[in-house]
Every structure is written in C-alpha cells, then in structure tokens.
Amino acid sequence: MAHSSRDTAEGAGWGDHRPGEYKRLMPSRVEKLSWLDPRTLWPARNGVLASWFGDPTGRTRARWVEQRAAAGAPADAVIRRTDADRFSFMVIGDTGEGDDPQYAVVPGFLKVSQGTEFAVLASDVIYPVGGTDDYGSKFFRPYRDYRAPIYAIPGNHDWYEDLHGFMRVFCEAPALAPEAAPRRPTRAWLRSLLWHRPGAADEQRLAEARELRSAPSQQAVQPGPYWAIDAGPVRIIGIDTGLLGTIDAAQGRWLREVSQGNTPKILITGSPLYVDGEHHPCAIEGGGTVDDIVRDPGHRYVAAIGGDIHNYQRYPVRVDGGRTIQYVVAGGGGAFMHATHTIPRVRVAQVAEEDFRCYPLRGDSLAFYSRLYGRRLRMRRFFTLTEAEATAVIARRLGIPPTRAQGTPVRVTLRMRLVAGLLGAGGRPDRTSRLRLPVRKAYTQLFSPGSATYSPPFFKCFLRLDVTPSSVHLRCHSATGTLDHEIDPPVEDEVTIPLS
C-alpha cells in the first residue's frame, strides 16, 4: 500500500514524482476557471441576491418536485435498489470545474471504485453556475468509464441557474415554465431584475455528451433534487440545501418521514454539519435543524457526509445514548482546495484535536498556500515555506506534535510565523480571542486560491464505503496528480462504523 501524507512527505505528493497520466482523459481545450474573474463572478450572483432580497429556492424546488411527481416519480422519493447485504459505494464531492484538479482524481477513483454498486456526487456537480452545456466536459466525460449509476445532490452552484441543468441530467426533467413577474416595488421584484436565469440548452451537445455514459449499467433516474436510497442494510438520504445552506419546510417534513424506522442511515448533504472546528446544524424553515433529526436516537443515523468545502474532515461526535456519529466533510473531488491550516485546534462537541482528522494535513495546506502566494505576489523568498517548515510552525501554533515524523528538527523563525499569520493559520482556542476569530475568517476568504492550480500536488480526495450487515467501513483516498498515486491511491483516513 502506498504511503500516505501521514507517513511521509512523499506520500503527500511533495518531492520528485512522475506526473500522472490524467491529462490523456481531458479534452484538448480546457477552460481555466478563475474565481477572481468578473466574467465568472457575475453569472454566479444569485447566492448574493438571495441573501439580500430573499431566497426563492424553496418555491422553485417545490415546482420541480411537483413536476417530477406528475411525471410518475415515487411520492416518497425513495430509490429502492436490490443490492446485497454486503456492497460498496463511492462518495465524491464538489467535482465539476472540468480542469486538471478534477481529472487528476479520475484514475484513482476508477481504480478504487472497482466492484462498487453506485456513486454519489455530494454537492456542486458543475461550476460555475450549473449550466446544462457544461455537463459534457465536467460530468459525462470524466466519469464515462465508471460503469455503475451515479446519483447526485445539488450544491449552491448547481442552483445558480435554478437547477435546470441538474434536473435535466439526473432526473430527465424538462425546463420549468417561466413564472409571472413579481409585483413591484417589492424585494422579490428587485431580485428578479438582477436574477441570472438559464439560457437555452444545446440539445445536440447534450445528446452527444450522454453517449459517453450510455451503457445500461450506468443508467439511473433519480426522483428529484433530494432522495433516499434503500441499499442492502442501510438507507442513504440525500438532501438539497439550495443556495444558502438551508432546507424548506416541505423537504424538512419529508426528511423527518424518511428518517423514521430502525434501518441504519447515512446522510449526504451539500452543507456539512461540522466543519472547520464549528457546528453548523442546518436550519429547517419553520423550526428545527437537520442535525436535530440526525441526532435523534430513533432515526439511527451513523454518519453525515457533506460537500461544499473542498477538503476532507472527520469529527466523531458522541451523542445521546452513548452512540458516535461520524460527521464528515468530503468536498475534495475536483474544485480548488479550501485550506485546512486555518482550522484551529479542534475542541467542539467533545471532539478533541486527537480525535479529529483532515486532509490535506494543516502543514501541507500551509506549504501549498505559501507556494501559491509566493508565485502570485512575486515574493517567493519571503512567502514560500517548505513542507517541513510549514509542519513545524503549525505544530507550534496549535500546541501539538507534528502529524508526521520529521527528520532534522526545524527551528521556527519570525519569517515563518509571519507567513503563517498572513495566511490565516489557526491556533489554540484558549489563545484565540473573539476579536481574532472574525479576522481569521477574513484571512481565509482573502487568501482563498480563487482559481485552481495546474500542477501537482493537488490534495484532492474521494471516499469508498464498504457496507456489511454489521458495519460500514469508510476510507478517504487521496489524489495528488502523481503517477504513483494514480496506480495506488493512498488511504488518508479510515474508520469502521458499527451499525448495531
């Protein structure tokens, strides 16, 4: 088995590696997406408009659900499969940028996914705005050799065109009829003036793209943007958290209904419930939260896996009755990397730092960002930290031993501390004042990459879950873009989750 980043720096992708062969899977022309480009940001404006003028996604979602019900989708939105009591499936989140980091995941994903029954895409299938015409290069082409069905839940980016592309591809739903313009002057009227709406899809282009995943074994039509899958001894429930990370009252009632019963359950969500050392329970319109439902002992949830944040995190949270629920962030499937070095020393819901897992490791994340901004700001000598230097300064700031063994001890210098501070590195909770917390969050946003990098290591990841009648074995595999990791994708974390 290949060394992981917890074992060696080479296992993280640092050092002299042969580049992977993922580029042979890519189209000849690739659009390099930049989140600093106004041409990208302007079409993706609907999230901001929803936060200012009210969020219309609940009403739009209800129209989609009504349309699917009229077309014969099951009223309970449950997909009833015939998998055996022992089966496996994949989870991969935030995939669809269509560039090097997404395609670098594919060779390892195909290797690890052999023998699995299906895959689930957890959030943000297509960037930047979920356009139907982007599905060819950002969904059908990269996963054309995965021979099983793929189900998906939408992320906020899939909602930037009112979910038209997502519903067309995964639910075979025709476009919604335009709604009547709201009366003016109201907040809804102001929102409608600026709202980004989907354009007409290129039907020939979509038909050609569908041919890439046209084998009978690859077909699946899901009932809507949220669903449940009964597979073997578990029920997997996918929820749609829309533009702003909440769910509407109707979906909340559905979630409570499908959560009933003694079958062990796994939640897949576009908004992780624990992330970056904080609890985000996910509000339900009309009262209550998604996490209230997950924690209810009568519902028998064993894990909650969320996309949206582009890395891997795991929080084993003890809840009532002595149970442990594994809360996982799994959004490292292809989009630009969100930092982990900004996560402070973990102390949340009785989860201590030694219980917490993340990928990339905080030191590797800091080294990655220091190189990125050393190049961008043309200050390589000042900004760039080696992986050993970054690991040492993170260990000092958090008051923890280095996650992987180091060779020669590294002396932490003033320059290293300044770079770590400028790039928003986290610290110990007892040394982080309330004033510094929003400052650290501002740093995190300011020093987001804004666009993907195009050379390894990429620090991408995906999950494989092996289900038996008594347990679920969850493994997080990494994808760095190097050839050795394509051949043998390292296991960065694993946990066995009991079902009894």
Short mmCIF file of C-alpha atoms in Angstrom, two decimals:
data_model
loop_
_atom_site.label_atom_id
_atom_site.label_comp_id
_atom_site.label_asym_id
_atom_site.label_seq_id
_atom_site.Cartn_x
_atom_site.Cartn_y
_atom_site.Cartn_z
CA MET A 1 0.00 0.00 0.00
CA ALA A 2 1.26 3.48 -0.86
CA HIS A 3 2.49 5.78 1.88
CA SER A 4 0.01 8.48 2.85
CA SER A 5 0.67 12.08 3.83
CA ARG A 6 0.59 10.97 7.47
CA ASP A 7 3.57 8.72 6.78
CA THR A 8 5.94 10.74 4.60
CA ALA A 9 6.25 14.00 2.70
CA GLU A 10 6.49 11.95 -0.49
CA GLY A 11 3.16 10.37 0.43
CA ALA A 12 1.67 13.87 0.39
CA GLY A 13 2.90 14.40 -3.17
CA TRP A 14 5.93 16.54 -2.35
CA GLY A 15 9.25 15.72 -3.98
CA ASP A 16 10.27 14.41 -7.38
CA HIS A 17 7.32 12.39 -8.72
CA ARG A 18 6.45 11.34 -12.22
CA PRO A 19 3.37 13.30 -13.33
CA GLY A 20 0.16 11.34 -13.64
CA GLU A 21 -1.44 10.34 -16.90
CA TYR A 22 -4.78 12.03 -16.17
CA LYS A 23 -4.25 14.60 -18.94
CA ARG A 24 -4.95 11.95 -21.56
CA LEU A 25 -8.55 11.89 -20.25
CA MET A 26 -9.05 15.63 -20.68
CA PRO A 27 -10.49 17.49 -23.66
CA SER A 28 -7.97 19.12 -25.98
CA ARG A 29 -9.19 22.53 -24.89
CA VAL A 30 -9.84 23.24 -21.21
CA GLU A 31 -11.32 26.44 -19.85
CA LYS A 32 -9.32 27.54 -16.82
CA LEU A 33 -11.85 28.80 -14.31
CA SER A 34 -10.85 31.78 -12.15
CA TRP A 35 -12.98 32.95 -9.24
CA LEU A 36 -11.23 36.31 -9.41
CA ASP A 37 -12.58 36.94 -12.92
CA PRO A 38 -15.71 39.17 -13.06
CA ARG A 39 -16.90 37.06 -16.00
CA THR A 40 -17.12 34.15 -13.56
CA LEU A 41 -18.48 36.07 -10.59
CA TRP A 42 -21.27 37.96 -12.34
CA PRO A 43 -23.22 34.88 -13.59
CA ALA A 44 -22.81 33.39 -10.09
CA ARG A 45 -24.55 36.33 -8.42
CA ASN A 46 -27.76 34.56 -7.38
CA GLY A 47 -26.44 33.49 -3.99
CA VAL A 48 -25.72 37.09 -3.06
CA LEU A 49 -29.08 38.24 -4.40
CA ALA A 50 -30.88 35.54 -2.37
CA SER A 51 -29.16 36.67 0.82
CA TRP A 52 -30.10 40.31 0.15
CA PHE A 53 -33.63 40.05 -1.24
CA GLY A 54 -34.92 36.69 -0.02
CA ASP A 55 -34.22 33.13 -1.12
CA PRO A 56 -36.64 31.79 -3.78
CA THR A 57 -35.16 28.29 -3.98
CA GLY A 58 -37.78 26.71 -1.72
CA ARG A 59 -40.56 27.73 -4.09
CA THR A 60 -38.58 26.71 -7.16
CA ARG A 61 -37.71 23.36 -5.57
CA ALA A 62 -41.40 22.75 -4.84
CA ARG A 63 -42.18 23.33 -8.53
CA TRP A 64 -39.52 20.80 -9.54
CA VAL A 65 -40.89 18.24 -7.06
CA GLU A 66 -44.45 18.77 -8.31
CA GLN A 67 -43.30 18.34 -11.90
CA ARG A 68 -41.49 15.10 -11.06
CA ALA A 69 -44.48 13.74 -9.13
CA ALA A 70 -46.73 14.46 -12.12
CA ALA A 71 -44.26 12.52 -14.30
CA GLY A 72 -44.56 9.44 -12.07
CA ALA A 73 -41.67 9.83 -9.60
CA PRO A 74 -42.35 7.96 -6.32
CA ALA A 75 -44.18 10.17 -3.84
CA ASP A 76 -41.75 9.28 -1.04
CA ALA A 77 -38.69 9.97 -3.28
CA VAL A 78 -37.16 6.63 -2.29
CA ILE A 79 -34.97 4.69 -4.73
CA ARG A 80 -35.34 1.00 -3.88
CA ARG A 81 -32.31 -0.95 -5.02
CA THR A 82 -31.67 -4.69 -4.84
CA ASP A 83 -28.11 -4.62 -3.52
CA ALA A 84 -26.92 -7.49 -1.34
CA ASP A 85 -26.30 -7.10 2.39
CA ARG A 86 -22.62 -6.61 1.52
CA PHE A 87 -21.97 -3.93 -1.07
CA SER A 88 -19.84 -0.84 -1.67
CA PHE A 89 -20.40 2.66 -2.99
CA MET A 90 -18.40 5.83 -3.65
CA VAL A 91 -18.87 9.41 -2.48
CA ILE A 92 -17.15 12.33 -4.18
CA GLY A 93 -17.98 15.99 -3.72
CA ASP A 94 -17.58 19.33 -5.49
CA THR A 95 -16.26 17.91 -8.71
CA GLY A 96 -17.16 19.96 -11.71
CA GLU A 97 -14.51 22.53 -12.61
CA GLY A 98 -13.53 20.48 -15.66
CA ASP A 99 -9.81 21.17 -15.35
CA ASP A 100 -6.64 19.46 -14.08
CA PRO A 101 -7.67 19.02 -10.42
CA GLN A 102 -10.94 17.31 -11.39
CA TYR A 103 -9.39 14.99 -13.96
CA ALA A 104 -6.44 14.21 -11.65
CA VAL A 105 -8.92 12.47 -9.34
CA VAL A 106 -10.34 10.21 -12.04
CA PRO A 107 -7.64 7.49 -12.42
CA GLY A 108 -7.52 6.76 -8.69
CA PHE A 109 -11.30 6.99 -8.40
CA LEU A 110 -11.74 4.41 -11.18
CA LYS A 111 -9.20 2.08 -9.57
CA VAL A 112 -10.63 2.27 -6.04
CA SER A 113 -14.25 2.11 -7.25
CA GLN A 114 -13.90 -1.30 -8.85
CA GLY A 115 -16.68 -3.54 -7.59
CA THR A 116 -18.84 -0.72 -6.24
CA GLU A 117 -22.57 -0.64 -6.95
CA PHE A 118 -23.04 3.10 -7.41
CA ALA A 119 -21.55 6.53 -6.65
CA VAL A 120 -22.96 9.69 -5.09
CA LEU A 121 -21.87 13.20 -6.05
CA ALA A 122 -22.17 15.35 -2.94
CA SER A 123 -22.72 19.00 -3.94
CA ASP A 124 -21.64 21.31 -6.79
CA VAL A 125 -21.68 18.94 -9.74
CA ILE A 126 -20.99 21.76 -12.21
CA TYR A 127 -19.10 25.04 -11.79
CA PRO A 128 -19.55 27.94 -12.10
CA VAL A 129 -23.36 28.07 -12.48
CA GLY A 130 -24.58 24.51 -13.14
CA GLY A 131 -25.10 25.13 -16.87
CA THR A 132 -26.51 22.27 -18.94
CA ASP A 133 -23.93 22.79 -21.68
CA ASP A 134 -21.08 22.19 -19.20
CA TYR A 135 -22.12 18.63 -18.34
CA GLY A 136 -20.22 17.10 -21.24
CA SER A 137 -16.70 18.02 -20.10
CA LYS A 138 -17.42 18.24 -16.36
CA PHE A 139 -19.58 15.15 -15.75
CA PHE A 140 -20.11 12.75 -18.65
CA ARG A 141 -16.53 12.77 -19.93
CA PRO A 142 -14.58 12.39 -16.64
CA TYR A 143 -16.84 9.58 -15.35
CA ARG A 144 -17.53 7.80 -18.63
CA ASP A 145 -15.51 4.74 -17.53
CA TYR A 146 -17.30 4.37 -14.19
CA ARG A 147 -19.62 1.54 -15.13
CA ALA A 148 -22.25 1.95 -12.38
CA PRO A 149 -25.01 4.53 -11.76
CA ILE A 150 -24.21 7.95 -10.34
CA TYR A 151 -26.71 9.76 -8.11
CA ALA A 152 -26.24 13.37 -7.04
CA ILE A 153 -27.41 16.09 -4.73
CA PRO A 154 -27.09 19.71 -5.90
CA GLY A 155 -24.86 22.33 -4.37
CA ASN A 156 -25.28 26.07 -4.36
CA HIS A 157 -23.51 26.39 -7.73
CA ASP A 158 -25.98 23.98 -9.34
CA TRP A 159 -28.71 26.36 -8.18
CA TYR A 160 -27.23 29.43 -9.90
CA GLU A 161 -29.34 28.56 -12.95
CA ASP A 162 -32.38 27.48 -10.92
CA LEU A 163 -31.29 23.81 -11.08
CA HIS A 164 -32.26 23.40 -14.75
CA GLY A 165 -29.07 21.59 -15.79
CA PHE A 166 -29.08 19.29 -12.75
CA MET A 167 -32.74 18.31 -13.16
CA ARG A 168 -32.32 17.71 -16.87
CA VAL A 169 -29.34 15.38 -16.44
CA PHE A 170 -30.17 13.47 -13.26
CA CYS A 171 -33.98 13.49 -13.37
CA GLU A 172 -34.67 13.80 -17.12
CA ALA A 173 -36.93 16.73 -16.29
CA PRO A 174 -37.91 19.33 -18.91
CA ALA A 175 -37.38 23.01 -18.16
CA LEU A 176 -39.80 24.76 -15.82
CA ALA A 177 -42.20 27.21 -17.37
CA PRO A 178 -41.30 30.84 -16.56
CA GLU A 179 -43.11 32.32 -13.57
CA ALA A 180 -45.11 35.52 -13.74
CA ALA A 181 -43.07 38.60 -12.88
CA PRO A 182 -43.49 39.71 -9.24
CA ARG A 183 -45.37 42.89 -8.50
CA ARG A 184 -43.33 45.97 -7.92
CA PRO A 185 -41.95 47.56 -5.87
CA THR A 186 -41.09 44.57 -3.64
CA ARG A 187 -37.89 42.78 -2.64
CA ALA A 188 -38.85 39.92 -4.97
CA TRP A 189 -39.26 42.39 -7.83
CA LEU A 190 -35.84 43.92 -7.15
CA ARG A 191 -34.31 40.42 -7.04
CA SER A 192 -35.96 39.46 -10.33
CA LEU A 193 -34.39 42.43 -12.12
CA LEU A 194 -30.89 41.08 -11.48
CA TRP A 195 -31.53 37.33 -11.28
CA HIS A 196 -29.35 35.13 -13.50
CA ARG A 197 -31.61 32.79 -15.48
CA PRO A 198 -30.69 29.71 -17.52
CA GLY A 199 -30.18 30.03 -21.23
CA ALA A 200 -31.46 27.57 -23.81
CA ALA A 201 -29.55 24.28 -23.75
CA ASP A 202 -27.72 22.99 -26.83
CA GLU A 203 -29.72 19.79 -27.35
CA GLN A 204 -27.27 18.20 -29.79
CA ARG A 205 -24.37 18.88 -27.45
CA LEU A 206 -26.24 17.30 -24.53
CA ALA A 207 -27.19 14.24 -26.60
CA GLU A 208 -23.57 13.73 -27.64
CA ALA A 209 -22.46 14.08 -24.02
CA ARG A 210 -24.98 11.48 -22.84
CA GLU A 211 -23.45 8.94 -25.23
CA LEU A 212 -20.34 8.93 -23.04
CA ARG A 213 -22.34 7.28 -20.23
CA SER A 214 -24.91 5.36 -22.23
CA ALA A 215 -24.26 1.77 -21.08
CA PRO A 216 -27.27 0.11 -19.39
CA SER A 217 -25.24 -0.43 -16.20
CA GLN A 218 -24.66 3.33 -15.90
CA GLN A 219 -28.28 4.43 -16.04
CA ALA A 220 -30.21 5.91 -13.14
CA VAL A 221 -33.05 8.40 -12.96
CA GLN A 222 -33.49 9.88 -9.51
CA PRO A 223 -36.84 11.20 -8.27
CA GLY A 224 -35.76 14.77 -7.62
CA PRO A 225 -33.12 17.02 -6.07
CA TYR A 226 -33.50 15.19 -2.75
CA TRP A 227 -34.00 11.45 -2.34
CA ALA A 228 -33.39 8.35 -0.27
CA ILE A 229 -31.73 5.13 -1.43
CA ASP A 230 -32.53 1.80 0.20
CA ALA A 231 -29.47 -0.33 -0.45
CA GLY A 232 -28.64 -3.53 1.38
CA PRO A 233 -28.88 -2.98 5.16
CA VAL A 234 -28.74 0.85 5.05
CA ARG A 235 -30.74 3.84 3.88
CA ILE A 236 -28.75 6.69 2.30
CA ILE A 237 -30.56 10.04 2.38
CA GLY A 238 -29.51 12.96 0.18
CA ILE A 239 -30.83 16.45 0.93
CA ASP A 240 -30.78 19.63 -1.15
CA THR A 241 -29.61 22.67 0.83
CA GLY A 242 -30.11 25.13 -2.03
CA LEU A 243 -28.35 28.46 -2.38
CA LEU A 244 -27.94 29.38 1.28
CA GLY A 245 -27.39 26.08 3.08
CA THR A 246 -30.91 25.59 4.49
CA ILE A 247 -33.88 23.41 3.61
CA ASP A 248 -37.51 24.39 3.13
CA ALA A 249 -40.42 23.23 5.29
CA ALA A 250 -41.70 20.64 2.81
CA GLN A 251 -38.30 19.00 2.48
CA GLY A 252 -37.97 19.13 6.26
CA ARG A 253 -41.23 17.17 6.66
CA TRP A 254 -40.04 14.66 4.07
CA LEU A 255 -36.69 14.28 5.86
CA ARG A 256 -38.42 13.54 9.16
CA GLU A 257 -40.61 10.93 7.47
CA VAL A 258 -37.84 9.05 5.64
CA SER A 259 -35.69 9.16 8.78
CA GLN A 260 -38.21 7.06 10.71
CA GLY A 261 -37.60 3.37 11.29
CA ASN A 262 -34.90 1.05 12.54
CA THR A 263 -32.76 0.93 9.39
CA PRO A 264 -29.29 2.49 9.91
CA LYS A 265 -28.94 5.71 7.91
CA ILE A 266 -26.26 7.84 6.27
CA LEU A 267 -26.96 11.47 5.39
CA ILE A 268 -25.44 13.11 2.31
CA THR A 269 -25.73 16.90 2.35
CA GLY A 270 -24.41 19.90 0.46
CA SER A 271 -23.79 21.75 3.74
CA PRO A 272 -21.63 19.83 6.26
CA LEU A 273 -22.90 19.86 9.82
CA TYR A 274 -19.44 20.05 11.41
CA VAL A 275 -16.74 21.91 9.53
CA ASP A 276 -13.60 23.92 10.34
CA GLY A 277 -13.98 23.19 14.04
CA GLU A 278 -17.53 24.56 14.19
CA HIS A 279 -21.06 23.18 14.39
CA HIS A 280 -23.48 24.19 11.60
CA PRO A 281 -26.72 22.30 12.32
CA CYS A 282 -28.53 23.45 9.11
CA ALA A 283 -31.79 25.25 9.76
CA ILE A 284 -35.14 23.96 8.54
CA GLU A 285 -37.74 26.54 7.53
CA GLY A 286 -40.42 26.65 10.20
CA GLY A 287 -38.18 25.38 13.00
CA GLY A 288 -35.70 22.72 13.95
CA THR A 289 -32.48 21.68 12.26
CA VAL A 290 -31.17 18.84 10.16
CA ASP A 291 -28.81 17.87 12.97
CA ASP A 292 -31.75 17.52 15.38
CA ILE A 293 -33.03 14.81 13.04
CA VAL A 294 -29.62 13.18 12.67
CA ARG A 295 -29.05 13.07 16.43
CA ASP A 296 -32.48 11.63 17.27
CA PRO A 297 -31.71 8.08 18.53
CA GLY A 298 -34.92 6.77 16.98
CA HIS A 299 -33.62 7.62 13.50
CA ARG A 300 -30.40 5.58 13.76
CA TYR A 301 -28.06 7.81 11.77
CA VAL A 302 -24.48 6.57 11.86
CA ALA A 303 -22.83 9.19 9.60
CA ALA A 304 -23.47 12.57 7.97
CA ILE A 305 -21.30 13.37 4.95
CA GLY A 306 -21.26 16.87 3.43
CA GLY A 307 -19.69 18.52 0.42
CA ASP A 308 -19.30 22.28 -0.30
CA ILE A 309 -15.93 22.65 1.49
CA HIS A 310 -13.12 21.43 -0.76
CA ASN A 311 -11.15 19.19 1.58
CA TYR A 312 -11.66 16.24 3.95
CA GLN A 313 -12.52 16.48 7.65
CA ARG A 314 -13.93 13.95 10.11
CA TYR A 315 -15.47 14.58 13.55
CA PRO A 316 -16.54 11.53 15.66
CA VAL A 317 -19.26 13.11 17.81
CA ARG A 318 -20.68 11.35 20.86
CA VAL A 319 -24.44 11.83 21.12
CA ASP A 320 -27.25 10.70 23.42
CA GLY A 321 -27.30 7.01 24.25
CA GLY A 322 -23.53 6.59 24.02
CA ARG A 323 -23.62 6.50 20.22
CA THR A 324 -20.96 8.04 18.00
CA ILE A 325 -21.95 9.69 14.70
CA GLN A 326 -19.21 10.28 12.16
CA TYR A 327 -19.56 13.79 10.72
CA VAL A 328 -17.51 14.02 7.53
CA VAL A 329 -16.59 16.76 5.07
CA ALA A 330 -15.86 15.26 1.64
CA GLY A 331 -15.68 18.04 -0.94
CA GLY A 332 -12.24 17.40 -2.40
CA GLY A 333 -13.39 15.87 -5.67
CA GLY A 334 -12.09 18.42 -8.15
CA ALA A 335 -12.60 22.09 -7.30
CA PHE A 336 -9.86 24.36 -5.94
CA MET A 337 -8.63 23.43 -2.48
CA HIS A 338 -10.04 25.04 0.64
CA ALA A 339 -7.37 25.44 3.29
CA THR A 340 -7.12 23.21 6.35
CA HIS A 341 -4.30 25.18 8.00
CA THR A 342 -6.88 27.81 9.04
CA ILE A 343 -8.72 25.25 11.22
CA PRO A 344 -7.84 25.97 14.87
CA ARG A 345 -7.02 23.28 17.36
CA VAL A 346 -10.26 21.33 17.47
CA ARG A 347 -12.45 21.46 20.55
CA VAL A 348 -16.08 21.09 19.53
CA ALA A 349 -18.88 18.77 20.75
CA GLN A 350 -16.38 16.91 22.95
CA VAL A 351 -14.28 16.12 19.87
CA ALA A 352 -10.66 16.84 20.77
CA GLU A 353 -7.76 17.50 18.43
CA GLU A 354 -6.50 13.93 18.74
CA ASP A 355 -9.90 12.62 17.54
CA PHE A 356 -10.07 14.96 14.53
CA ARG A 357 -8.80 14.06 11.04
CA CYS A 358 -8.29 16.21 7.99
CA TYR A 359 -6.74 16.05 4.54
CA PRO A 360 -4.62 17.76 3.46
CA LEU A 361 -2.74 17.96 6.74
CA ARG A 362 -2.56 21.50 8.04
CA GLY A 363 1.18 21.73 7.38
CA ASP A 364 0.77 20.60 3.78
CA SER A 365 -2.07 23.09 3.33
CA LEU A 366 0.12 25.94 4.63
CA ALA A 367 3.03 24.88 2.41
CA PHE A 368 0.68 24.73 -0.59
CA TYR A 369 -0.69 28.22 0.02
CA SER A 370 2.73 29.70 0.73
CA ARG A 371 3.95 28.50 -2.67
CA LEU A 372 0.76 29.72 -4.35
CA TYR A 373 1.04 33.25 -2.97
CA GLY A 374 4.80 33.34 -3.28
CA ARG A 375 4.25 32.96 -7.02
CA ARG A 376 1.25 35.29 -7.25
CA LEU A 377 2.82 38.11 -5.29
CA ARG A 378 6.30 37.53 -6.75
CA MET A 379 7.65 37.16 -3.21
CA ARG A 380 8.79 33.56 -3.29
CA ARG A 381 11.78 34.06 -0.98
CA PHE A 382 9.58 35.53 1.72
CA PHE A 383 6.35 33.54 1.37
CA THR A 384 7.46 30.05 0.39
CA LEU A 385 7.69 27.53 3.22
CA THR A 386 8.98 24.01 2.82
CA GLU A 387 6.64 21.28 3.97
CA ALA A 388 8.89 20.71 6.99
CA GLU A 389 8.83 24.42 7.92
CA ALA A 390 5.07 24.61 7.50
CA THR A 391 4.56 21.47 9.61
CA ALA A 392 6.78 22.87 12.36
CA VAL A 393 5.07 26.26 12.56
CA ILE A 394 1.60 24.67 12.58
CA ALA A 395 2.62 22.34 15.41
CA ARG A 396 3.86 25.32 17.41
CA ARG A 397 0.75 27.44 16.81
CA LEU A 398 -1.63 24.63 17.75
CA GLY A 399 0.50 23.21 20.57
CA ILE A 400 0.53 19.71 19.10
CA PRO A 401 3.27 17.34 17.94
CA PRO A 402 3.89 17.24 14.17
CA THR A 403 1.37 14.95 12.47
CA ARG A 404 4.10 13.05 10.64
CA ALA A 405 7.62 12.40 11.81
CA GLN A 406 10.20 14.97 10.74
CA GLY A 407 13.87 14.39 10.02
CA THR A 408 16.15 17.15 11.24
CA PRO A 409 14.29 19.39 13.72
CA VAL A 410 13.19 22.71 12.21
CA ARG A 411 13.71 25.98 14.07
CA VAL A 412 10.61 28.17 13.79
CA THR A 413 11.71 31.65 12.72
CA LEU A 414 9.98 35.02 12.77
CA ARG A 415 9.52 34.86 8.97
CA MET A 416 7.76 31.51 9.25
CA ARG A 417 5.46 32.83 11.96
CA LEU A 418 4.66 35.94 9.88
CA VAL A 419 3.82 33.89 6.79
CA ALA A 420 1.61 31.54 8.82
CA GLY A 421 -0.19 34.53 10.33
CA LEU A 422 -0.67 36.26 6.99
CA LEU A 423 -2.14 33.09 5.52
CA GLY A 424 -4.61 32.73 8.40
CA ALA A 425 -3.15 29.73 10.20
CA GLY A 426 -5.30 28.62 13.13
CA GLY A 427 -4.21 28.40 16.74
CA ARG A 428 -5.30 27.17 20.14
CA PRO A 429 -8.84 28.09 21.25
CA ASP A 430 -7.57 29.40 24.60
CA ARG A 431 -5.33 31.85 22.73
CA THR A 432 -7.86 32.96 20.09
CA SER A 433 -9.89 35.95 21.25
CA ARG A 434 -13.34 36.74 19.94
CA LEU A 435 -11.81 39.66 18.09
CA ARG A 436 -9.30 37.42 16.28
CA LEU A 437 -11.90 34.86 15.19
CA PRO A 438 -13.58 37.05 12.52
CA VAL A 439 -10.13 38.30 11.50
CA ARG A 440 -9.02 34.71 10.87
CA LYS A 441 -12.18 34.06 8.84
CA ALA A 442 -11.48 37.19 6.79
CA TYR A 443 -7.98 35.90 6.09
CA THR A 444 -9.42 32.59 4.99
CA GLN A 445 -11.65 34.31 2.44
CA LEU A 446 -8.99 36.79 1.31
CA PHE A 447 -6.38 34.09 0.70
CA SER A 448 -8.67 31.59 -0.98
CA PRO A 449 -6.92 30.44 -4.15
CA GLY A 450 -9.68 31.87 -6.35
CA SER A 451 -8.69 29.52 -9.14
CA ALA A 452 -7.34 26.03 -9.39
CA THR A 453 -3.66 25.26 -9.63
CA TYR A 454 -2.49 23.19 -12.56
CA SER A 455 0.46 21.22 -11.23
CA PRO A 456 0.65 18.54 -8.50
CA PRO A 457 0.22 18.04 -5.67
CA PHE A 458 -3.50 18.83 -5.86
CA PHE A 459 -4.59 17.36 -2.47
CA LYS A 460 -7.90 16.00 -3.83
CA CYS A 461 -9.84 13.14 -2.25
CA PHE A 462 -12.81 10.79 -2.51
CA LEU A 463 -14.50 8.17 -0.32
CA ARG A 464 -15.21 4.47 -0.62
CA LEU A 465 -17.75 2.95 1.79
CA ASP A 466 -17.95 -0.84 2.21
CA VAL A 467 -21.21 -1.93 3.83
CA THR A 468 -21.87 -5.18 5.69
CA PRO A 469 -24.84 -6.14 7.91
CA SER A 470 -22.82 -5.09 10.97
CA SER A 471 -20.71 -2.10 9.85
CA VAL A 472 -19.70 0.49 7.30
CA HIS A 473 -16.00 0.80 6.58
CA LEU A 474 -15.23 4.33 5.33
CA ARG A 475 -11.94 5.14 3.62
CA CYS A 476 -10.70 8.50 2.37
CA HIS A 477 -8.32 8.15 -0.58
CA SER A 478 -6.12 10.96 -1.85
CA ALA A 479 -5.39 12.08 -5.39
CA THR A 480 -2.32 14.25 -5.84
CA GLY A 481 -1.90 14.13 -9.62
CA THR A 482 1.24 11.98 -9.46
CA LEU A 483 1.60 8.69 -11.31
CA ASP A 484 2.36 6.52 -8.28
CA HIS A 485 -0.79 7.77 -6.55
CA GLU A 486 -2.87 7.08 -9.65
CA ILE A 487 -1.63 3.49 -9.57
CA ASP A 488 -2.05 3.07 -5.80
CA PRO A 489 -4.21 5.84 -4.25
CA PRO A 490 -3.10 6.34 -0.62
CA VAL A 491 -5.57 5.90 2.24
CA GLU A 492 -5.52 9.14 4.23
CA ASP A 493 -8.11 8.11 6.82
CA GLU A 494 -10.35 5.17 7.59
CA VAL A 495 -12.89 4.27 10.21
CA THR A 496 -15.22 1.35 10.83
CA ILE A 497 -18.73 2.50 11.80
CA PRO A 498 -20.85 -0.10 13.63
CA LEU A 499 -24.46 -0.47 12.53
CA SER A 500 -25.72 -2.36 15.56
#
